[in-house]
Short mmCIF file of C-alpha atoms and ligand atoms in Angstrom, two decimals:
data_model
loop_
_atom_site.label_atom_id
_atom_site.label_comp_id
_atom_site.label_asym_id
_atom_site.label_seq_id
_atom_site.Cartn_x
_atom_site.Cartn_y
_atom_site.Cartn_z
CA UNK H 1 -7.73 -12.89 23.24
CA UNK H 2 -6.97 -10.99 20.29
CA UNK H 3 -3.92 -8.89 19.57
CA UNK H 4 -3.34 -5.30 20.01
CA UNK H 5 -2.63 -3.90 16.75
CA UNK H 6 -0.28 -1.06 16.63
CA UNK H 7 -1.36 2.27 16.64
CA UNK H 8 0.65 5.91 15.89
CA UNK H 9 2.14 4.39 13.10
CA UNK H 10 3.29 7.98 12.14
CA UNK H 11 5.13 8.84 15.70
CA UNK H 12 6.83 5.43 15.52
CA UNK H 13 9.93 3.78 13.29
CA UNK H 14 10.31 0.63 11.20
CA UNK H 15 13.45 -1.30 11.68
CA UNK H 16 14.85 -3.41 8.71
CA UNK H 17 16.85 -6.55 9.53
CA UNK H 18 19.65 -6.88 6.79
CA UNK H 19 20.72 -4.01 4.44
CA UNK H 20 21.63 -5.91 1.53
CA UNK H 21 19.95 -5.60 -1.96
CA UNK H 22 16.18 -5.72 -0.35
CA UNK H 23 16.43 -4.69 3.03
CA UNK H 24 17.42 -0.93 1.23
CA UNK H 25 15.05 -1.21 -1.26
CA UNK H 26 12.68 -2.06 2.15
CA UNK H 27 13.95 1.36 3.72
CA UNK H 28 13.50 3.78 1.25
CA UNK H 29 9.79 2.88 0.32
CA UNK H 30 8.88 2.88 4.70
CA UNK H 31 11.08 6.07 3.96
CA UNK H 32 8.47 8.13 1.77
CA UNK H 33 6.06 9.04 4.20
CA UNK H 34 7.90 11.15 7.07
CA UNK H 35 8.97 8.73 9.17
CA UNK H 36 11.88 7.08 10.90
CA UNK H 37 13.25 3.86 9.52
CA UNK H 38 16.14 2.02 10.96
CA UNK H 39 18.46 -0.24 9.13
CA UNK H 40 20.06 -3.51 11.10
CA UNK H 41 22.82 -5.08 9.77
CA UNK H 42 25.48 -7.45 10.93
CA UNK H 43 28.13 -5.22 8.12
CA UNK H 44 28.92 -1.91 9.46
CA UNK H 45 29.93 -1.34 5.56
CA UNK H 46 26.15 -2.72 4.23
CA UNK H 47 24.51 -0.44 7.00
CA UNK H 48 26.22 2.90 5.56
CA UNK H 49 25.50 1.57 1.88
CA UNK H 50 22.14 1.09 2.82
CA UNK H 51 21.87 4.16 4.32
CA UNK H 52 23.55 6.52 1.19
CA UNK H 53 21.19 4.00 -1.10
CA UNK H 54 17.79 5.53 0.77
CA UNK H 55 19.26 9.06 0.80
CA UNK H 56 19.69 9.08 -2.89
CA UNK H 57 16.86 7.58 -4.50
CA UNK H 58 14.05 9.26 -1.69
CA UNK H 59 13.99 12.33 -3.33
CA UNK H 60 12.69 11.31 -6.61
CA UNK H 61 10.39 8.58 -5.40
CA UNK H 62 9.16 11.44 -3.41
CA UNK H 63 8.48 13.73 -6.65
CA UNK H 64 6.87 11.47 -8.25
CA UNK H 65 4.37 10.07 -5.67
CA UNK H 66 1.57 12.92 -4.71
CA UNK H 67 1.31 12.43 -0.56
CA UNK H 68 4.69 11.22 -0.48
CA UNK H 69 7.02 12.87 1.99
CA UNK H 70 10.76 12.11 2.73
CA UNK H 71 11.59 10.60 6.08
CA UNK H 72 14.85 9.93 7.58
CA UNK H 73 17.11 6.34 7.44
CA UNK H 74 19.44 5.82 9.86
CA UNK H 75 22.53 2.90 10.53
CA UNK H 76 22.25 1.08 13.49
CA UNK H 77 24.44 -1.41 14.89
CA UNK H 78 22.97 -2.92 17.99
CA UNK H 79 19.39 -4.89 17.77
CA UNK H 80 18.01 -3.76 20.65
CA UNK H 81 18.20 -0.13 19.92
CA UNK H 82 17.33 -0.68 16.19
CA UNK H 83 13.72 -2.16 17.23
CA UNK H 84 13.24 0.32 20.07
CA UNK H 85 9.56 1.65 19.96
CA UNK H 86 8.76 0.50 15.98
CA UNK H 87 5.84 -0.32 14.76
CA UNK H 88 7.00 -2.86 11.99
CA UNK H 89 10.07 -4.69 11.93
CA UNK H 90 11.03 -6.75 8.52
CA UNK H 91 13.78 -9.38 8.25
CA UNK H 92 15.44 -9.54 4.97
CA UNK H 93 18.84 -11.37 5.86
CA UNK H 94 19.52 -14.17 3.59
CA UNK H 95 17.37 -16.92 2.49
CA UNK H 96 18.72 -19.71 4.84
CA UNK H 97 16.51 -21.09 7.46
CA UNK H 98 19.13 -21.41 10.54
CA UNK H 99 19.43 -17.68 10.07
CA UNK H 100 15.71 -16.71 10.51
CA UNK H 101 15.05 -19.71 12.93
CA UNK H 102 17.76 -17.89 15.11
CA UNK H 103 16.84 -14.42 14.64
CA UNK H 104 12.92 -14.68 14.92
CA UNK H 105 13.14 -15.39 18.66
CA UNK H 106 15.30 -12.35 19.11
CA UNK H 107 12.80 -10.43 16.96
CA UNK H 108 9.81 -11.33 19.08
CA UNK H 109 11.70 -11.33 22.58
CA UNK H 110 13.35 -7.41 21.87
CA UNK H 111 10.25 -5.85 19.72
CA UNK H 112 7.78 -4.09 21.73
CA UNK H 113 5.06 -6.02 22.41
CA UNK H 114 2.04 -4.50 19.43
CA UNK H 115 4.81 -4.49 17.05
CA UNK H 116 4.37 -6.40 13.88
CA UNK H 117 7.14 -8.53 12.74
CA UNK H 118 7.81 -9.74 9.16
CA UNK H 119 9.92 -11.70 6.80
CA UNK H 120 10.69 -10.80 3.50
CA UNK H 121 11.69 -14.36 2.38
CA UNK H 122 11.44 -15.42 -1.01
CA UNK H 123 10.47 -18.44 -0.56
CA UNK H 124 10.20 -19.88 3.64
CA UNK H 125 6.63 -19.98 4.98
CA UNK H 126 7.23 -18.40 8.82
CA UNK H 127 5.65 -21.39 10.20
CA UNK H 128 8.61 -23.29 9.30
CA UNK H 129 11.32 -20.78 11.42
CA UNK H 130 8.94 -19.51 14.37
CA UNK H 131 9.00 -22.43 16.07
CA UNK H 132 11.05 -20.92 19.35
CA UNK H 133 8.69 -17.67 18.87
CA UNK H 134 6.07 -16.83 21.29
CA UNK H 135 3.75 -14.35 19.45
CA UNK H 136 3.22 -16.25 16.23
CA UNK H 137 0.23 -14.26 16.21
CA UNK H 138 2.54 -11.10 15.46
CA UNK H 139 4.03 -12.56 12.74
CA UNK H 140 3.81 -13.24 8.93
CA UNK H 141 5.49 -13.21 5.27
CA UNK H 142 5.66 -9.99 4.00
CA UNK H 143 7.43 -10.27 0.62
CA UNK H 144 8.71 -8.05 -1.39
CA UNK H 145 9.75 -8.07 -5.10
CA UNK H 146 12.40 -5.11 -5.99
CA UNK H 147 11.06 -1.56 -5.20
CA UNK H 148 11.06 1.37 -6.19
CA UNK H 149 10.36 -0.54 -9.59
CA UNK H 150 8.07 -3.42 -8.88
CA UNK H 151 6.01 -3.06 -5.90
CA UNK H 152 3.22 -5.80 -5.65
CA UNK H 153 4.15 -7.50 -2.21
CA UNK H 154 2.67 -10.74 -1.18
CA UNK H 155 1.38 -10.62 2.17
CA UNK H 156 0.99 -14.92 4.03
CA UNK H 157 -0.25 -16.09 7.75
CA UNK H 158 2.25 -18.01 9.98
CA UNK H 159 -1.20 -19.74 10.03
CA UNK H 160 -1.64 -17.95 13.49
CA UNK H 161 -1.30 -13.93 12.32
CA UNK H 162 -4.18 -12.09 13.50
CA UNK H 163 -6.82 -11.23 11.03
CA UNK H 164 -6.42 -7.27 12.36
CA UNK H 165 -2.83 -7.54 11.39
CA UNK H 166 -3.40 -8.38 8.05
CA UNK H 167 -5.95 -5.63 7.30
CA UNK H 168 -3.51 -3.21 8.71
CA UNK H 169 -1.30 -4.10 6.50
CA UNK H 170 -3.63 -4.07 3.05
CA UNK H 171 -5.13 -0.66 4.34
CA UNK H 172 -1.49 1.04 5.15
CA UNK H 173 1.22 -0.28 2.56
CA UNK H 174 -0.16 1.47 -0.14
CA UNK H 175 0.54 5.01 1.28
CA UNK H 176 4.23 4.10 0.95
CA UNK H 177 3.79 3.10 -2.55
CA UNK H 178 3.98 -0.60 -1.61
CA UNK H 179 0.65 -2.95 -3.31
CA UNK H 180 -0.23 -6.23 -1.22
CA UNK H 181 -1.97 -8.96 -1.84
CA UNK H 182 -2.71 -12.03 0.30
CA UNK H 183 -1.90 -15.29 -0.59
CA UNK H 184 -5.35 -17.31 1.18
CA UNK H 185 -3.10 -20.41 2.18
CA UNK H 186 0.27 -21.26 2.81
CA UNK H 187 1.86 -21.42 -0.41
CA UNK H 188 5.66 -21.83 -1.15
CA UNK H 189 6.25 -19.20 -3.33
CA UNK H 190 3.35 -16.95 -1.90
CA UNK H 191 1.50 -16.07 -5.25
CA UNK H 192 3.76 -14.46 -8.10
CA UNK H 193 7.13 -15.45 -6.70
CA UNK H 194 5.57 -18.98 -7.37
CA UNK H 195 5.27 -18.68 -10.50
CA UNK H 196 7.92 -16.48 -11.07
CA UNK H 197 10.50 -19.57 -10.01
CA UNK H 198 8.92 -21.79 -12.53
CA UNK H 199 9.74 -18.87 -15.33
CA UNK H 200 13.16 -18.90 -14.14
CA UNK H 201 13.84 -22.22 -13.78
CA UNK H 202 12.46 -22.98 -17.47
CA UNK H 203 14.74 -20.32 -19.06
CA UNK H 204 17.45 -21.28 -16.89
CA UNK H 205 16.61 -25.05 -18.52
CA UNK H 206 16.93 -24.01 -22.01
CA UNK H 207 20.46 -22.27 -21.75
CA UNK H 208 21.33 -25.83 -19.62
CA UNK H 209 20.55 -27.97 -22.61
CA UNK H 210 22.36 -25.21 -24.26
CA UNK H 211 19.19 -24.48 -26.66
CA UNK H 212 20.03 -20.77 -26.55
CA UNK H 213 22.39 -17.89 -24.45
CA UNK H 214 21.21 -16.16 -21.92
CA UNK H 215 21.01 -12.73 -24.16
CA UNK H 216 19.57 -14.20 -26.91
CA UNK H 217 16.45 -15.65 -24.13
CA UNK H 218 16.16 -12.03 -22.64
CA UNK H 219 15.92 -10.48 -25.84
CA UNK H 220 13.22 -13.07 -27.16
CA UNK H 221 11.49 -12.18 -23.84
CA UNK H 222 11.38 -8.74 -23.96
CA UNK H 223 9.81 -8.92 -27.23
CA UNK H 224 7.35 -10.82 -26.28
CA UNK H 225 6.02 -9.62 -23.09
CA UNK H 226 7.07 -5.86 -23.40
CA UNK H 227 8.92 -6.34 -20.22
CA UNK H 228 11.97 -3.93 -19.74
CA UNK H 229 14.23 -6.71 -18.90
CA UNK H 230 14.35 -9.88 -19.30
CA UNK H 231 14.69 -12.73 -16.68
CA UNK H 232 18.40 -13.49 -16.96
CA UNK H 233 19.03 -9.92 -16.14
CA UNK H 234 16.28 -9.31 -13.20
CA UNK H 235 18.17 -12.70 -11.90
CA UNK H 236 21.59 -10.77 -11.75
CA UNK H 237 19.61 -7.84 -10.06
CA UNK H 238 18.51 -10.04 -7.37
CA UNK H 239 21.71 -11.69 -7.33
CA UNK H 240 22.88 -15.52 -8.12
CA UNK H 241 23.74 -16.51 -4.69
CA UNK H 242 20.25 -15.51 -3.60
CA UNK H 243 18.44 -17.52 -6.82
CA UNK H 244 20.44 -20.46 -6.18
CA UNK H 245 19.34 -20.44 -2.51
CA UNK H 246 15.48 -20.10 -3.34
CA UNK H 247 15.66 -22.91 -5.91
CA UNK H 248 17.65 -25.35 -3.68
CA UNK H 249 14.71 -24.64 -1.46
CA UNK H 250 12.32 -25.33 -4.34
CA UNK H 251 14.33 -28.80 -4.71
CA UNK H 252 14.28 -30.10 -1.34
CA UNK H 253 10.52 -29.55 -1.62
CA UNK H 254 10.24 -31.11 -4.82
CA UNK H 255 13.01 -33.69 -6.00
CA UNK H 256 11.75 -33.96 -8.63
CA UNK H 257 12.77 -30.67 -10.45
CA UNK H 258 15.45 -30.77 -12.63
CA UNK H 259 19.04 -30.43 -11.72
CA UNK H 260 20.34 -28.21 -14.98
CA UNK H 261 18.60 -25.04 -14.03
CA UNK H 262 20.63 -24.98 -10.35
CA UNK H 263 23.89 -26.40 -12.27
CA UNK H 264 24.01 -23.35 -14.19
CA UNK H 265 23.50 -21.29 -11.26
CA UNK H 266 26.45 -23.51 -9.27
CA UNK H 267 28.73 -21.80 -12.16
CA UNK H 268 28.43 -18.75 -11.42
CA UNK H 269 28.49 -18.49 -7.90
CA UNK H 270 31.30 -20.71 -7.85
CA UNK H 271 33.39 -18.57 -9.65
CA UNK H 272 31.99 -15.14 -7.59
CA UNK H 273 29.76 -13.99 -10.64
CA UNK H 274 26.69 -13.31 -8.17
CA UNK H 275 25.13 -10.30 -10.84
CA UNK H 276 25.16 -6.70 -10.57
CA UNK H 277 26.18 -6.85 -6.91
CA UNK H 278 29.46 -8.03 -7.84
CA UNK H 279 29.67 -6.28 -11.18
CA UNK H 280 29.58 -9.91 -13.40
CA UNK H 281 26.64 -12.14 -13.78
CA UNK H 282 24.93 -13.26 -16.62
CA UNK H 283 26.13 -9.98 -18.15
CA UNK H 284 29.17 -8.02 -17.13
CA UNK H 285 28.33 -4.67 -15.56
CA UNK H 286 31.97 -3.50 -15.48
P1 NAD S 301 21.67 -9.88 0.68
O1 NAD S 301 22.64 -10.99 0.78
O2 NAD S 301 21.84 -8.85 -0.36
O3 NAD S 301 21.55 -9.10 2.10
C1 NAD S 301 21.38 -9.77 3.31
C2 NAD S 301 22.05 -8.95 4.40
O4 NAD S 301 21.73 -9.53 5.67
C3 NAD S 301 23.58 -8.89 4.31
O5 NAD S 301 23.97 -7.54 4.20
C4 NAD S 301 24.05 -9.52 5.63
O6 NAD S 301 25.17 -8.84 6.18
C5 NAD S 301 22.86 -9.31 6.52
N1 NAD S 301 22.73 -10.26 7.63
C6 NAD S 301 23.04 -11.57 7.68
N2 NAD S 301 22.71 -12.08 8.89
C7 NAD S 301 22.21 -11.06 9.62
C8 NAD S 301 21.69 -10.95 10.92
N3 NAD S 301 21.61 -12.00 11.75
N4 NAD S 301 21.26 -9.74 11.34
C9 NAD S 301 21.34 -8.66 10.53
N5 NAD S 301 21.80 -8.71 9.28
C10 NAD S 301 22.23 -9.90 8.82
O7 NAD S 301 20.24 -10.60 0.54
P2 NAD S 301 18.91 -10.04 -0.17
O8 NAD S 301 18.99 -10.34 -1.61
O9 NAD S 301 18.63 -8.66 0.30
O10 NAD S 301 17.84 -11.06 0.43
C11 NAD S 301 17.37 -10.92 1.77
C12 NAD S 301 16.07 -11.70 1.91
O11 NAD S 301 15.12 -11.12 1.00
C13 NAD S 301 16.16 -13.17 1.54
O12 NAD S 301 15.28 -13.92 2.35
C14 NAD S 301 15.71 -13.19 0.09
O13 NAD S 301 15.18 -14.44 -0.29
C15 NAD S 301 14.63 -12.13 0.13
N6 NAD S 301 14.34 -11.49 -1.16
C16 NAD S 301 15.34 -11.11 -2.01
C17 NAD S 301 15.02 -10.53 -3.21
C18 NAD S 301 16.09 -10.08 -4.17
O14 NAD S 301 15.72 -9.69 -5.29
N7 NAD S 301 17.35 -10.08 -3.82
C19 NAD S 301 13.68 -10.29 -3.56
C20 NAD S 301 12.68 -10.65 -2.65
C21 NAD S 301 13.02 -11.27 -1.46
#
C-alpha cells in the first residue's frame, strides 16, 4: 500500500537533528517561509548557536527572496518533543555511520507516522544505516551543500522511498529557496558532491606532492572558474574533520585512491586546525 504523504505542511514544524555547521544552515532556509523549525542537538551550547545563527541571517534571506516570510527557530533538548507533529525531519549529525545507524531507528520509531525523514549525509547512501528502520519507505538522502549561498540539494531513494515522497519534495523545496535534483540510482556521492570529492581530492594531491600551496591553488582556481572561493577555502568552511571523514569513506569504498590527499587532511585535524569553525585551517581566520 502506498504511503501517506504529509499534508499541512504550513501548520506543521521541521525538526533538524544536529546544529552544527549544516544543520543551521538547514534551519534558516525551512525558516523563510513562516513556519516552525526545531533544532535537536546533543550540545545545549550548538542548540543556542544554532538558534542566534537562524535569527540573524533570516532577515536578509527574507529581503531578498520575493514570497519569503520569516518563521521562528527554536532550541530543543529532548527528541521526542523536537519531532512532535513535523512534517520533515533532517539528520545532519556527523558523517559516521554508528551515529545514523543508531539514530534512524529513533527517528522512525518517535516521528509521526506521514512524516518524512532525511539525511543530509555527504556521502552514506540510507540503505546502508536503515537497516533497524521500519518505514524505509519514509526515508531518503536529502543533501545539502552550504545555504544560504549554494543551494542545489541532491535528493536519493533508500531504494524503497515512495515515488509521492520524492515529488513532494521537488515541488516544495524550492519555495524555501532550496533547488533539488534527483540522483536516478544510488550513487556515493549523490550527483555533484561526487564529483566535487574528486576536485578536492586532486587539489588536495598537488599540495601533497608539494607541487603548489594551498593559496597559490585557490587563487589559480578562482581565476579560472570565476568561483568566489576556491576549494581549499570552501574545505575550511565545511570543516577538516568533516572532509577527512567523507574521504575515508571514499577510501574504504575504493582502496585504491591515493593516500596523500587524506595525509594532508590527518595534519590538520591532528593538530585542531578543523577551518573556520575553529578559527585556523588552511588559512587562519583569527
Ligand atoms: P558538525 O560537526 O558541524 O555538526 C554535527 C552536530 O551534530 C554537532 O553539533 C553534534 O553535537 C551533533 N550531534 C552529534 N550526535 C548527535 C545526536 N545523536 N543527536 C543530535 N545531535 C548530535 O557537522 P556538519 O558539518 O554540520 O555535518 C553534519 C552532516 O552534514 C554530516 O553527515 C556531513 O557529512 C553533512 N554535510 C556537511 C556539510 C558541510 O559543509 N559541513 C555539507 C553537506 C553535508
Amino acid at each position: 500500500m502506498a504511503r501517506s504523504v504529509p499534508e499541512d505542511l504550513n501548520s506543521r514544524p521541521v525538526a533538524v537533528i544536529g546544529g552544527g555547521t549544516l544543520g543551521r544552515r538547514i534551519a534558516l532556509m525551512f525558516a523563510s517561509q513562516g513556519g516552525l523549525v526545531r533544532v535537536y542537538d546533543l550540545s545545549a551550547d550548538v542548540r543556542t548557536a544554532a538558534v542566534e545563527y537562524v535569527e540573524k541571517k533570516l532577515p536578509d534571506l527574507v529581503a531578498a527572496r520575493p514570497g519569503a516570510s520569516a518563521g521562528r527557530v527554536e532550541a530543543v533538548g529532548d527528541l521526542p518533543a523536537a519531532l512532535e507533529d513535523v512534517w520533515l525531519v533532517v539528520e545532519a549529525v556527523p558523517e559516521r555511520l554508528d551515529l545514523k545507524r543508531s539514530l534512524f531507528p529513533d527517528l522512525d520509531r518517535l516521528a509521526p507516522a506521514d512524516a518524512i525523514i532525511a539525511s543530509n549525509s555527504s556521502s552514506y547512501p540510507t540503505r546502508m544505516f536503515t537497516d533497524d528502520v521500519a518505514g524505509k519507505d519514509r526515508v531518503l538522502n536529502m543533501h545539502f551543500y552550504m545555504p544560504p549561498a549554494q543551494n542545489a540539494v541532491d535528493l536519493m531513494s533508500s531504494g524503497h522511498t515512495d515515488p509521492a515522497i520524492m515529488e513532494l519534495l521537488k515541488a516544495k523545496l524550492p519555495g524555501y529557496g532550496v533547488f533539488p535534483f534527483e540522483a536516478r540510482r544510488e550513487s556515493t556521492g549523490f550527483i555533484f558532491n561526487r564529483v566535487w570529492a574528486a576536485v578536492k581530492r586532486e587539489a588536495l594531491a598537488v599540495v601533497a606532492e608539494g607541487v603548489t600551496t594551498p593559496a597559490e591553488f585557490d587563487e589559480m582556481f578562482t581565476i579560472n572558474t570565476g568561483a568566489k572561493a576556491g576549494v581549499f577555502r570552501m574545505m575550511d568552511q565545511v570543516g577538516l574533520d568533516v572532509v577527512l571523514d567523507i574521504e575515508n569513506h571514499y577510501a574504504a569504498e575504493n582502496p585504491h585512491l591515493p593516500e596523500g590527499p587524506r595525509a594532508v587532511l590527518h595534519e590538520y585535524v591532528d593538530a585542531g586546525h578543523l577551518g573556520l569553525k575553529t578559527g585556523r585551517g588552511f588559512y587562519d581566520y583569527e
